[in-house]
PDB file of C-alpha atoms in Angstrom:
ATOM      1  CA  UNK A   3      20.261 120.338 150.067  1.00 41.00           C
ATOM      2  CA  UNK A   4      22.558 117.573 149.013  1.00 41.00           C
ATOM      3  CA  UNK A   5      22.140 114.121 148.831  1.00 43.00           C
ATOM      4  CA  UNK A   6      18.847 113.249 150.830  1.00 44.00           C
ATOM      5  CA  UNK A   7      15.512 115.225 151.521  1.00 41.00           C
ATOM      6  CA  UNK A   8      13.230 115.720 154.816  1.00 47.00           C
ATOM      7  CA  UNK A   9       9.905 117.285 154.276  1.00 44.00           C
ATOM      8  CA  UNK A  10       8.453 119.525 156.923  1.00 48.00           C
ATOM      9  CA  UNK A  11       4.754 120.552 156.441  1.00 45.00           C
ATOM     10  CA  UNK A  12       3.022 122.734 158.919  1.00 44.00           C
ATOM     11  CA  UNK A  13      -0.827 122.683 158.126  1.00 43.00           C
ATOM     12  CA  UNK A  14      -2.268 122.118 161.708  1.00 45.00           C
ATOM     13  CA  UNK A  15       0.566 123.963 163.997  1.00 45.00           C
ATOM     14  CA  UNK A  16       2.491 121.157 163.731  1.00 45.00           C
ATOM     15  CA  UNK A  17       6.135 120.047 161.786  1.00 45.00           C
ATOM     16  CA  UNK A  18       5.537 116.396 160.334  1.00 47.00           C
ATOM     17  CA  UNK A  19       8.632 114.845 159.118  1.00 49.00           C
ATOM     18  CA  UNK A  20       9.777 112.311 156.581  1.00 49.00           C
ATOM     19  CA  UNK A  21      13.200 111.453 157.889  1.00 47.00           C
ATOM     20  CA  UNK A  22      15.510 110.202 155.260  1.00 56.00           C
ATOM     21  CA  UNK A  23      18.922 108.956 155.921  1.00 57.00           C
ATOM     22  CA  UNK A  24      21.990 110.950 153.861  1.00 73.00           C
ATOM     23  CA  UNK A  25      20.955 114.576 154.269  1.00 80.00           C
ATOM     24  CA  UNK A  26      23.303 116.888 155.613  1.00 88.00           C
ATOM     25  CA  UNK A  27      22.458 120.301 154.865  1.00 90.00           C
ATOM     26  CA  UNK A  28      19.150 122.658 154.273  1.00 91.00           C
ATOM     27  CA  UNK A  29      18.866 125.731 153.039  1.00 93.00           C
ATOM     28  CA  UNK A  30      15.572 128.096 153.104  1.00 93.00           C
ATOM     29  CA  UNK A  31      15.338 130.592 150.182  1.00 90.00           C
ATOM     30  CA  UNK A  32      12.603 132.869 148.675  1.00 80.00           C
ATOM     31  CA  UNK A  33      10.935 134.881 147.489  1.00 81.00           C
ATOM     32  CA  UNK A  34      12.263 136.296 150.672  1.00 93.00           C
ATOM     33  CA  UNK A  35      12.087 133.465 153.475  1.00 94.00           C
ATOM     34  CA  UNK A  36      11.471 136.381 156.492  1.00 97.00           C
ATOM     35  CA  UNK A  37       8.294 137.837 155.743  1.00 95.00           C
ATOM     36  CA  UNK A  38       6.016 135.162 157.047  1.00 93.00           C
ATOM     37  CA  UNK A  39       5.251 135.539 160.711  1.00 94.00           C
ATOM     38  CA  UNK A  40       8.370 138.365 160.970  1.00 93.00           C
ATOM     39  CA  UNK A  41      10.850 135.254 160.753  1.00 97.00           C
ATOM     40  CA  UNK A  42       9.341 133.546 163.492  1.00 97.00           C
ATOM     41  CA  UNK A  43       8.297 130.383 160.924  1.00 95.00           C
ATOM     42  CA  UNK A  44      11.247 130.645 159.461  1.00 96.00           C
ATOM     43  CA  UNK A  45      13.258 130.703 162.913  1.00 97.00           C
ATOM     44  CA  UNK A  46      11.326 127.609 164.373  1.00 96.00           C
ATOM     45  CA  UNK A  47      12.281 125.587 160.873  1.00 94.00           C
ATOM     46  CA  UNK A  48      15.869 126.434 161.665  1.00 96.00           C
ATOM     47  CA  UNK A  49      15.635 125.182 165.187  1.00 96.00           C
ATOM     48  CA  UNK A  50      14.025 122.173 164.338  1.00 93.00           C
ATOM     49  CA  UNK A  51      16.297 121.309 161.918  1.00 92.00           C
ATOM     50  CA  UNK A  52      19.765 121.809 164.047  1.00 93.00           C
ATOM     51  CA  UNK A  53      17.511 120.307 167.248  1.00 93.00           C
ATOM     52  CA  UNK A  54      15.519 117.177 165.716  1.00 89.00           C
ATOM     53  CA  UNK A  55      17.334 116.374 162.951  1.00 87.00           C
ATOM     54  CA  UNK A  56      20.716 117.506 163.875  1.00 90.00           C
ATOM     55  CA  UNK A  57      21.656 118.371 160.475  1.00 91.00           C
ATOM     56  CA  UNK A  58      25.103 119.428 160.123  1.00 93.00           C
ATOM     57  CA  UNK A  59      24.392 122.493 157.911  1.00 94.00           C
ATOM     58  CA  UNK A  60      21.234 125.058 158.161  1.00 95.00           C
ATOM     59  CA  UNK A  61      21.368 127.515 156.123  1.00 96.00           C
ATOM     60  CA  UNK A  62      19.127 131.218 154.775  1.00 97.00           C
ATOM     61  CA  UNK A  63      19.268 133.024 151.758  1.00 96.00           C
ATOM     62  CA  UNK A  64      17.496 136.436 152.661  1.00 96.00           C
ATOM     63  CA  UNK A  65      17.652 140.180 151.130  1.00 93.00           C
ATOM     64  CA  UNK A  66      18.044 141.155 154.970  1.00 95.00           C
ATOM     65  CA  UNK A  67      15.285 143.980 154.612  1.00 93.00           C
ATOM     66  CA  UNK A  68      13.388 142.663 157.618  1.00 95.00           C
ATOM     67  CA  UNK A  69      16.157 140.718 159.528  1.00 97.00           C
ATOM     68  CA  UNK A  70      15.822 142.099 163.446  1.00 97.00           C
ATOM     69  CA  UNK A  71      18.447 141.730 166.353  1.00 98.00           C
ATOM     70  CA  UNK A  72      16.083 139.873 168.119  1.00 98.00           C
ATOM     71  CA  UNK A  73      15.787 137.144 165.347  1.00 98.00           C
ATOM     72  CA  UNK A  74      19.269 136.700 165.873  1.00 98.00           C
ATOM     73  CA  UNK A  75      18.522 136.196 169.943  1.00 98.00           C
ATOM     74  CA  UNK A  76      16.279 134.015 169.710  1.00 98.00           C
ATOM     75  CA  UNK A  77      17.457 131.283 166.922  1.00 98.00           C
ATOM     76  CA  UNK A  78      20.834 132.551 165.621  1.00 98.00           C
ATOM     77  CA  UNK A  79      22.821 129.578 167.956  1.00 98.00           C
ATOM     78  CA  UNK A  80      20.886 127.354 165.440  1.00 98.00           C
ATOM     79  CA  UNK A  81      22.256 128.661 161.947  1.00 98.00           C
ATOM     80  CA  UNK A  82      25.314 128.184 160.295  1.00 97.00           C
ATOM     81  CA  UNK A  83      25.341 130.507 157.545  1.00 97.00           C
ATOM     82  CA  UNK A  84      23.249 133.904 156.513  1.00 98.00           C
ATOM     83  CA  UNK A  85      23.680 134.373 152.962  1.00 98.00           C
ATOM     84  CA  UNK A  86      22.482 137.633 152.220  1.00 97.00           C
ATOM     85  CA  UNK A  87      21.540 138.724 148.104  1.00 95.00           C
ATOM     86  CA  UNK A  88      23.750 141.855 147.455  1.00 94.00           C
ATOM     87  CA  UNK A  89      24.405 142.927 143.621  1.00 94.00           C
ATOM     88  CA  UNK A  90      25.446 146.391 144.341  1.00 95.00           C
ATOM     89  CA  UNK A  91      27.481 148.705 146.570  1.00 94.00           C
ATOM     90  CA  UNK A  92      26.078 151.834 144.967  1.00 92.00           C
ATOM     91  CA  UNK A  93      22.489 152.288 146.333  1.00 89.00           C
ATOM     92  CA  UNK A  94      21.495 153.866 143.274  1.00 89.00           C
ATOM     93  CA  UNK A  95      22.155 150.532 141.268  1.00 92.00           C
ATOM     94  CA  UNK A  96      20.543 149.004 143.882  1.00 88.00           C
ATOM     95  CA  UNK A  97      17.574 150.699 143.294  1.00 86.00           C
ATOM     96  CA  UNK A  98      17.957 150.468 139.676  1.00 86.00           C
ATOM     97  CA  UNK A  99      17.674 146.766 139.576  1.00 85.00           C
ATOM     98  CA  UNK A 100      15.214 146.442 142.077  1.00 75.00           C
ATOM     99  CA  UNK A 101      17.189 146.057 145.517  1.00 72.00           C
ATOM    100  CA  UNK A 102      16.349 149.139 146.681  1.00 69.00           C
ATOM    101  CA  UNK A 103      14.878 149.266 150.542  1.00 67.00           C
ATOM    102  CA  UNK A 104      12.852 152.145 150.576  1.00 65.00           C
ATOM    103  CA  UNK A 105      13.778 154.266 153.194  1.00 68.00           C
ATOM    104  CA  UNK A 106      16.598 151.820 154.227  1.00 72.00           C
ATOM    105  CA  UNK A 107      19.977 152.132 152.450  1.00 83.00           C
ATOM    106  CA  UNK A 108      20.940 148.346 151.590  1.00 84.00           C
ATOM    107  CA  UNK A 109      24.879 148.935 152.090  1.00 85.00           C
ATOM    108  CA  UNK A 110      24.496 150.050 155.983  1.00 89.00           C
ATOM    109  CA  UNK A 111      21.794 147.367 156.755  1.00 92.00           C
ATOM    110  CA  UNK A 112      24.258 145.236 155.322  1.00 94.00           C
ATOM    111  CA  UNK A 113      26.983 145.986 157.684  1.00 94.00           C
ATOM    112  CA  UNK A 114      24.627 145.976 160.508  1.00 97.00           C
ATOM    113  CA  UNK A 115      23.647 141.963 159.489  1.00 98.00           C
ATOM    114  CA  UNK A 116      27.704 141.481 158.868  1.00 97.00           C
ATOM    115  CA  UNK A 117      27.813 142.591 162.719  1.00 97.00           C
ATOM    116  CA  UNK A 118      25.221 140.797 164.059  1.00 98.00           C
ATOM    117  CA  UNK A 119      26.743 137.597 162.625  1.00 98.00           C
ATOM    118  CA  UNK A 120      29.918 138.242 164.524  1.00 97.00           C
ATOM    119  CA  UNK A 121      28.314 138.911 167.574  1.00 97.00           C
ATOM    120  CA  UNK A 122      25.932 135.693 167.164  1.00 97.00           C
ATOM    121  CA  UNK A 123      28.464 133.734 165.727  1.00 97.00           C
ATOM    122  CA  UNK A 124      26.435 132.605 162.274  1.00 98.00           C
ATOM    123  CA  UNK A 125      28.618 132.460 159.483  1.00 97.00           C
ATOM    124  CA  UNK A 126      28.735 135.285 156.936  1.00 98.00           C
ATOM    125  CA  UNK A 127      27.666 134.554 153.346  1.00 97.00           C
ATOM    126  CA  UNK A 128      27.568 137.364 150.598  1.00 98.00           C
ATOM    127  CA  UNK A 129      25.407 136.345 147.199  1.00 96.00           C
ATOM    128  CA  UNK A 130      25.392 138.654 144.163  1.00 96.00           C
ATOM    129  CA  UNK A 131      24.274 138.396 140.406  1.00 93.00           C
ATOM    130  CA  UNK A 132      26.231 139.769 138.253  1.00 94.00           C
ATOM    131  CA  UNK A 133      23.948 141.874 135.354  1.00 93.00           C
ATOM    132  CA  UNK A 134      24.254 144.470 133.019  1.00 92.00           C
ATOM    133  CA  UNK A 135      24.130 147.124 135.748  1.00 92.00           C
ATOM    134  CA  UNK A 136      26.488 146.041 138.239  1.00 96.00           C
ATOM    135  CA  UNK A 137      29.118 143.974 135.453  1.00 96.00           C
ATOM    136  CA  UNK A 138      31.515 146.701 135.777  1.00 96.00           C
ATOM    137  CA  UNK A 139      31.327 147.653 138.768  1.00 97.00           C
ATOM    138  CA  UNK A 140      34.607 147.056 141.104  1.00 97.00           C
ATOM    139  CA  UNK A 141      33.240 145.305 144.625  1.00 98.00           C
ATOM    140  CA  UNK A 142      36.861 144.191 145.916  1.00 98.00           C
ATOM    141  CA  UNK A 143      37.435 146.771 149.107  1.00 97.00           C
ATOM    142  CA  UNK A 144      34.332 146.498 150.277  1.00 96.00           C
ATOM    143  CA  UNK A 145      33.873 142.517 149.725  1.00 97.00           C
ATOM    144  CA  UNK A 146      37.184 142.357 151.978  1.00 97.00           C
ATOM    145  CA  UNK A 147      35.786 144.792 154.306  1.00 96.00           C
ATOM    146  CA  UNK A 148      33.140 142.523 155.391  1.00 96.00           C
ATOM    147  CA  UNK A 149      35.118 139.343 155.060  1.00 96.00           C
ATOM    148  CA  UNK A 150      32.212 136.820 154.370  1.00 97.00           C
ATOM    149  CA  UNK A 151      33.280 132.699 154.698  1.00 96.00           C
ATOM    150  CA  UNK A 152      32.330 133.060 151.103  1.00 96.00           C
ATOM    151  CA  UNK A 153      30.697 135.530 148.476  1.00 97.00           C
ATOM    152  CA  UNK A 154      28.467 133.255 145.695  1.00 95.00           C
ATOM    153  CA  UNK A 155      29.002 135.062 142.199  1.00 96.00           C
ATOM    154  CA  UNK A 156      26.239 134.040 140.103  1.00 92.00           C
ATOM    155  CA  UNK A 157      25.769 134.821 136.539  1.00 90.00           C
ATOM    156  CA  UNK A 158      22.220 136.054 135.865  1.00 82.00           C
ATOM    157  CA  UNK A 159      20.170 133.314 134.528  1.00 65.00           C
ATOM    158  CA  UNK A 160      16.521 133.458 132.634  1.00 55.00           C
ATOM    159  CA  UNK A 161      14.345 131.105 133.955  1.00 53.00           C
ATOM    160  CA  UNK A 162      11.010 130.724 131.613  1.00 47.00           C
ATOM    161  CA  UNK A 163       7.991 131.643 134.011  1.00 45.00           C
ATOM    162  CA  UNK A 164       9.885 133.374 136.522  1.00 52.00           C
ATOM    163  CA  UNK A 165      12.484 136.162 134.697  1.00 45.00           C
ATOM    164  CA  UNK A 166      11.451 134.908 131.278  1.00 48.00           C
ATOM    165  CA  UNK A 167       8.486 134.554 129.008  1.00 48.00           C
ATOM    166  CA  UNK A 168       4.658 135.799 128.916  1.00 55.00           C
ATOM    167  CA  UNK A 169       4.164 133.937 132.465  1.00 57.00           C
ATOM    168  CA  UNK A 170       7.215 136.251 134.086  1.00 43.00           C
ATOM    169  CA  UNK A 171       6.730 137.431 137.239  1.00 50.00           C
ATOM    170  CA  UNK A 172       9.791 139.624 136.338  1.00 57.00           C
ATOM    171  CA  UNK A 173      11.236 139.948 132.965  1.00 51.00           C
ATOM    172  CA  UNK A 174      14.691 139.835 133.329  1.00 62.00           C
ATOM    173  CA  UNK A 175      16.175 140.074 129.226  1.00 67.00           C
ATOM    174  CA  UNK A 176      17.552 143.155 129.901  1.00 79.00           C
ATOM    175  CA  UNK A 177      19.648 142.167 132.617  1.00 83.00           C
ATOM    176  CA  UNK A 178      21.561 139.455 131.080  1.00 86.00           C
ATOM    177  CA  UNK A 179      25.045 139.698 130.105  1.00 89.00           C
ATOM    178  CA  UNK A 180      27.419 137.528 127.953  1.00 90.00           C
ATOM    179  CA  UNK A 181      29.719 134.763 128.844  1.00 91.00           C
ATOM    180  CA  UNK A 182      32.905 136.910 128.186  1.00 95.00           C
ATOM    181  CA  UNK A 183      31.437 139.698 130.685  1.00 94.00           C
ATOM    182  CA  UNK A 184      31.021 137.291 133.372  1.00 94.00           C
ATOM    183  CA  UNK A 185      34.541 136.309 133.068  1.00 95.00           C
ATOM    184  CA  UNK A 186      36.120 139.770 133.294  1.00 97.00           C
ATOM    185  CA  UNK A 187      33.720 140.639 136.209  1.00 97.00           C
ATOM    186  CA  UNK A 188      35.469 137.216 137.941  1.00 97.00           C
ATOM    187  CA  UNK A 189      39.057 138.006 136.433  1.00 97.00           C
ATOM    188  CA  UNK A 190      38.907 141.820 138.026  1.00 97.00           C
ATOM    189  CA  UNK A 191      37.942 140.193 141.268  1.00 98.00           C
ATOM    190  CA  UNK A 192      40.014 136.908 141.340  1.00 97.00           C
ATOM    191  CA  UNK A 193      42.339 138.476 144.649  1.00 97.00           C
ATOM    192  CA  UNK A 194      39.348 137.825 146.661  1.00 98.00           C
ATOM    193  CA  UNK A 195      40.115 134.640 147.772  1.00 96.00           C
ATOM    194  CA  UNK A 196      36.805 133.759 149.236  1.00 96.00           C
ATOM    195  CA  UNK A 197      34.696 134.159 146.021  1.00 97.00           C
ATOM    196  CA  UNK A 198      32.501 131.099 144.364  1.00 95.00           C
ATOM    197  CA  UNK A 199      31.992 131.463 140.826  1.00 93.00           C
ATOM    198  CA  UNK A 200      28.922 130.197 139.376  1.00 88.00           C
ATOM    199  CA  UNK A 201      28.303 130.726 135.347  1.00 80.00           C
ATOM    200  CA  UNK A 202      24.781 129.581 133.883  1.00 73.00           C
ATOM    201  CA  UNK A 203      26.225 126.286 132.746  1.00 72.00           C
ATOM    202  CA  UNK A 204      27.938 125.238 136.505  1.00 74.00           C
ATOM    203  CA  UNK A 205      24.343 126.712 138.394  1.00 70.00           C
ATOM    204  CA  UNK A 206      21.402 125.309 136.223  1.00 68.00           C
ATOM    205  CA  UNK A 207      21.066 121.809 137.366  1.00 78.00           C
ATOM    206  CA  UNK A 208      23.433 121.510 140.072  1.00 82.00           C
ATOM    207  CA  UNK A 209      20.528 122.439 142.978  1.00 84.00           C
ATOM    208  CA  UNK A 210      18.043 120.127 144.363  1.00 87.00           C
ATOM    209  CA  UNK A 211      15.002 122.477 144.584  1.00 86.00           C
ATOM    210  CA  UNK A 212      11.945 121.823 146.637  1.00 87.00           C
ATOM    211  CA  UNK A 213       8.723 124.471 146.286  1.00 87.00           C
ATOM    212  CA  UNK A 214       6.656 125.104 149.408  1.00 86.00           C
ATOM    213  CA  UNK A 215       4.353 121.988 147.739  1.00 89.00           C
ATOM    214  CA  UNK A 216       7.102 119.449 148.860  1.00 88.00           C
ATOM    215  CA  UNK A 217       7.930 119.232 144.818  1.00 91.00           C
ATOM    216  CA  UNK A 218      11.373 119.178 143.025  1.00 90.00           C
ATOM    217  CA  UNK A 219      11.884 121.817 140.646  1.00 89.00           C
ATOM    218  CA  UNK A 220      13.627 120.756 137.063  1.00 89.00           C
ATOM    219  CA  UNK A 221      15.787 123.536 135.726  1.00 80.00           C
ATOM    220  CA  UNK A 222      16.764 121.152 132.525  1.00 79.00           C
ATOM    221  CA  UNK A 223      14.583 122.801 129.495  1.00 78.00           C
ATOM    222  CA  UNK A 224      15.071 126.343 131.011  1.00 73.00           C
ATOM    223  CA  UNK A 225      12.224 126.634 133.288  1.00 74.00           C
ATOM    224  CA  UNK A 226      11.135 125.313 136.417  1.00 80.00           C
ATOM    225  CA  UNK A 227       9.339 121.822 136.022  1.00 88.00           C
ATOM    226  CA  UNK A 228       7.915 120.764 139.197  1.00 91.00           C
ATOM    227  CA  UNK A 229       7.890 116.684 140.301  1.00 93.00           C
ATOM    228  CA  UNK A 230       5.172 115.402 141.744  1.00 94.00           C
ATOM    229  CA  UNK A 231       5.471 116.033 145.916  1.00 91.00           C
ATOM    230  CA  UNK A 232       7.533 113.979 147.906  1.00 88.00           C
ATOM    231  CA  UNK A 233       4.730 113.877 150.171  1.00 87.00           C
ATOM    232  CA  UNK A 234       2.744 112.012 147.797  1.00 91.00           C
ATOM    233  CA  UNK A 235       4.915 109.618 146.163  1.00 90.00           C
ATOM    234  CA  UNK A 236       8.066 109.745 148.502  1.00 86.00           C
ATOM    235  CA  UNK A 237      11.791 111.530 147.960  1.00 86.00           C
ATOM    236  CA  UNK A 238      13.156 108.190 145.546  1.00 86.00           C
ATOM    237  CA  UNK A 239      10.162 108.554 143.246  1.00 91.00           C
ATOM    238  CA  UNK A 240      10.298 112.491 143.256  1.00 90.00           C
ATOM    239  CA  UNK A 241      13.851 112.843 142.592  1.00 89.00           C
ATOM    240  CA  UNK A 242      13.779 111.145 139.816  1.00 91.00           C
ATOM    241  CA  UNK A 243      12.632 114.058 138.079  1.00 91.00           C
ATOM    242  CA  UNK A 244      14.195 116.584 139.819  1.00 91.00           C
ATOM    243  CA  UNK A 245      17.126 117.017 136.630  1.00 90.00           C
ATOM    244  CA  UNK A 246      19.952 117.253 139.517  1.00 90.00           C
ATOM    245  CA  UNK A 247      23.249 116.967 137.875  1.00 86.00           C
ATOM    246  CA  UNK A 248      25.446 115.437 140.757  1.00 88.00           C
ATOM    247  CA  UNK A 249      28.729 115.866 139.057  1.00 89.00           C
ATOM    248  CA  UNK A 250      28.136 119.549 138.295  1.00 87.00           C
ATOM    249  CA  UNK A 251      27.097 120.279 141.975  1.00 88.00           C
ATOM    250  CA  UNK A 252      30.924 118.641 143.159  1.00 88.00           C
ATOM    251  CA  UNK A 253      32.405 120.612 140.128  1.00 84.00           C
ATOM    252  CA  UNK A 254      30.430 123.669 141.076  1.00 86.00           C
ATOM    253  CA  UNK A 255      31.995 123.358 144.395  1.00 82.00           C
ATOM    254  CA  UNK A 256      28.440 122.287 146.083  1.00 84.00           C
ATOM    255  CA  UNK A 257      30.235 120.720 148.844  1.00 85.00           C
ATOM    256  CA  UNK A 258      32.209 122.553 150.975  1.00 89.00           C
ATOM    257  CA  UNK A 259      32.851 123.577 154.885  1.00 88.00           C
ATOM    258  CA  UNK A 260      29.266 124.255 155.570  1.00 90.00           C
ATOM    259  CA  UNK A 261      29.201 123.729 159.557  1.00 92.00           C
ATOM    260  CA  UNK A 262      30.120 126.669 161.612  1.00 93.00           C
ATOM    261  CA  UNK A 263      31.328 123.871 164.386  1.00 88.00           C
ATOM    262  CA  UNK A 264      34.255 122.776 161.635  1.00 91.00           C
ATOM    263  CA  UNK A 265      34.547 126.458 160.058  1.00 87.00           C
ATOM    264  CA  UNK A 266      36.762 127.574 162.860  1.00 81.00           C
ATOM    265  CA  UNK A 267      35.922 131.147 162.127  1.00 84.00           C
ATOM    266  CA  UNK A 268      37.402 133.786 164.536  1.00 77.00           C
ATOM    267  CA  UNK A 269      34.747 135.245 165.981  1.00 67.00           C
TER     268      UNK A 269
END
């Protein structure tokens, strides 16, 4: 989100808003955003957004395990961009950092979603974190094969109580890589003209983060610090705490081209 906030809590069936002036863009991420009600939560969010808010930009960060055709049927005319998380073209590093699908091979459902966004006309988004298992690994062809609007490049970060520390969900140590590595993972892929870099330094504090408790998250001392809820003491108290570093989100590249109306993509 950037630049303004709207709440929507559904407790008794119902979406309650706080409108706010100044936002133009939402994005829902996990955990993995689809799993609750098969994306039918998820796809009445998205509606509501484009339909009662009219937000220029609605956006989804998913691992696409449990994306369905019919998902796209029913709500794609309402999203702008699918981002979908892919570190790896070999399944077997897939797998071997925890991306594997069971039965389902990650790279083919992945060209299946790519399809389904051309045929639903919802911009194609490509996300990847660059680790010590996929840092050498050569992802130009096949990035250009599926031509996304843009493909994120993150470097992997350690967040304390989530990839880091005796609270970790996950412990991610072993999957961090230096500085220098990042770079020559970007400079071996800087033809592909639609990749975003993002080190650790440009993608700490450059987010406004909101958990499902209406709370923004502060990245600033290396873990995630929550705010008290907007619902409680309003978005201009909350953010105040939220650590969001507005010059780093414009350097970062934050705003960009985000409405498939002005993205002129050829379908």
């Amino acid at each position: 989100m950037t630049r303004g906030v709207c709440a929507m809590e559904v407790g008794d069936g119902k979406i309650h808003v706080l409108p706010l002036t100044g936002m133009e863009k939402i994005n829902f991420s996990g955990g993995e955003p689809f799993i609750h009600e098969r994306g039918e939560y998820l796809g009445k969010l998205v509606r509501f957004c484009k339909e009662e808010l009219r937000l220029p930009s609605v956006s989804i960060v998913s691992n696409g395990s449990l994306i369905r055709e019919r998902w796209f049927q029913n709500y794609g005319e309402y999203l702008d961009i699918l981002a979908i998380s892919c570190d790896s073209f070999d399944e077997q590093v897939n797998v071997l950092i925890g991306r594997g699908q069971g039965k389902k091979n990650h790279v083919e459902n992945l060209q299946k979603l790519r399809a389904w966004c051309r045929d639903y006309r919802v911009a194609f988004k490509i996300n990847s974190v660059i680790n010590r298992f996929n840092v050498d690994e050569d992802m130009r062809e096949p990035i250009k094969a599926l031509n996304p609007v843009r493909w994120k490049v993150f470097q992997c970060l350690l967040i304390e109580g989530e990839n880091s520390g005796e609270e970790a969900l996950r412990e991610a140590q072993q999957f961090v890589i230096s500085d220098d590595e990042f770079e020559g993972f970007l400079d071996r892929h800087k033809e592909v003209s639609c990749l975003v870099p993002e080190s650790n330094q440009k993608m700490k504090d450059s987010y406004l983060i909101l958990d499902e408790y209406m709370r923004f998250l502060n990245c600033r001392n290396g873990r995630k610090d929550p705010s008290k809820s907007i619902l409680d003491v309003g978005v201009e108290e909350a953010i105040k705490f939220s650590g969001f570093d507005e010059k780093m989100f414009l350097k970062r590249g934050g705003k960009y081209v985000w409405s498939k109306a002005d993205l002129k993509l050829d379908w």
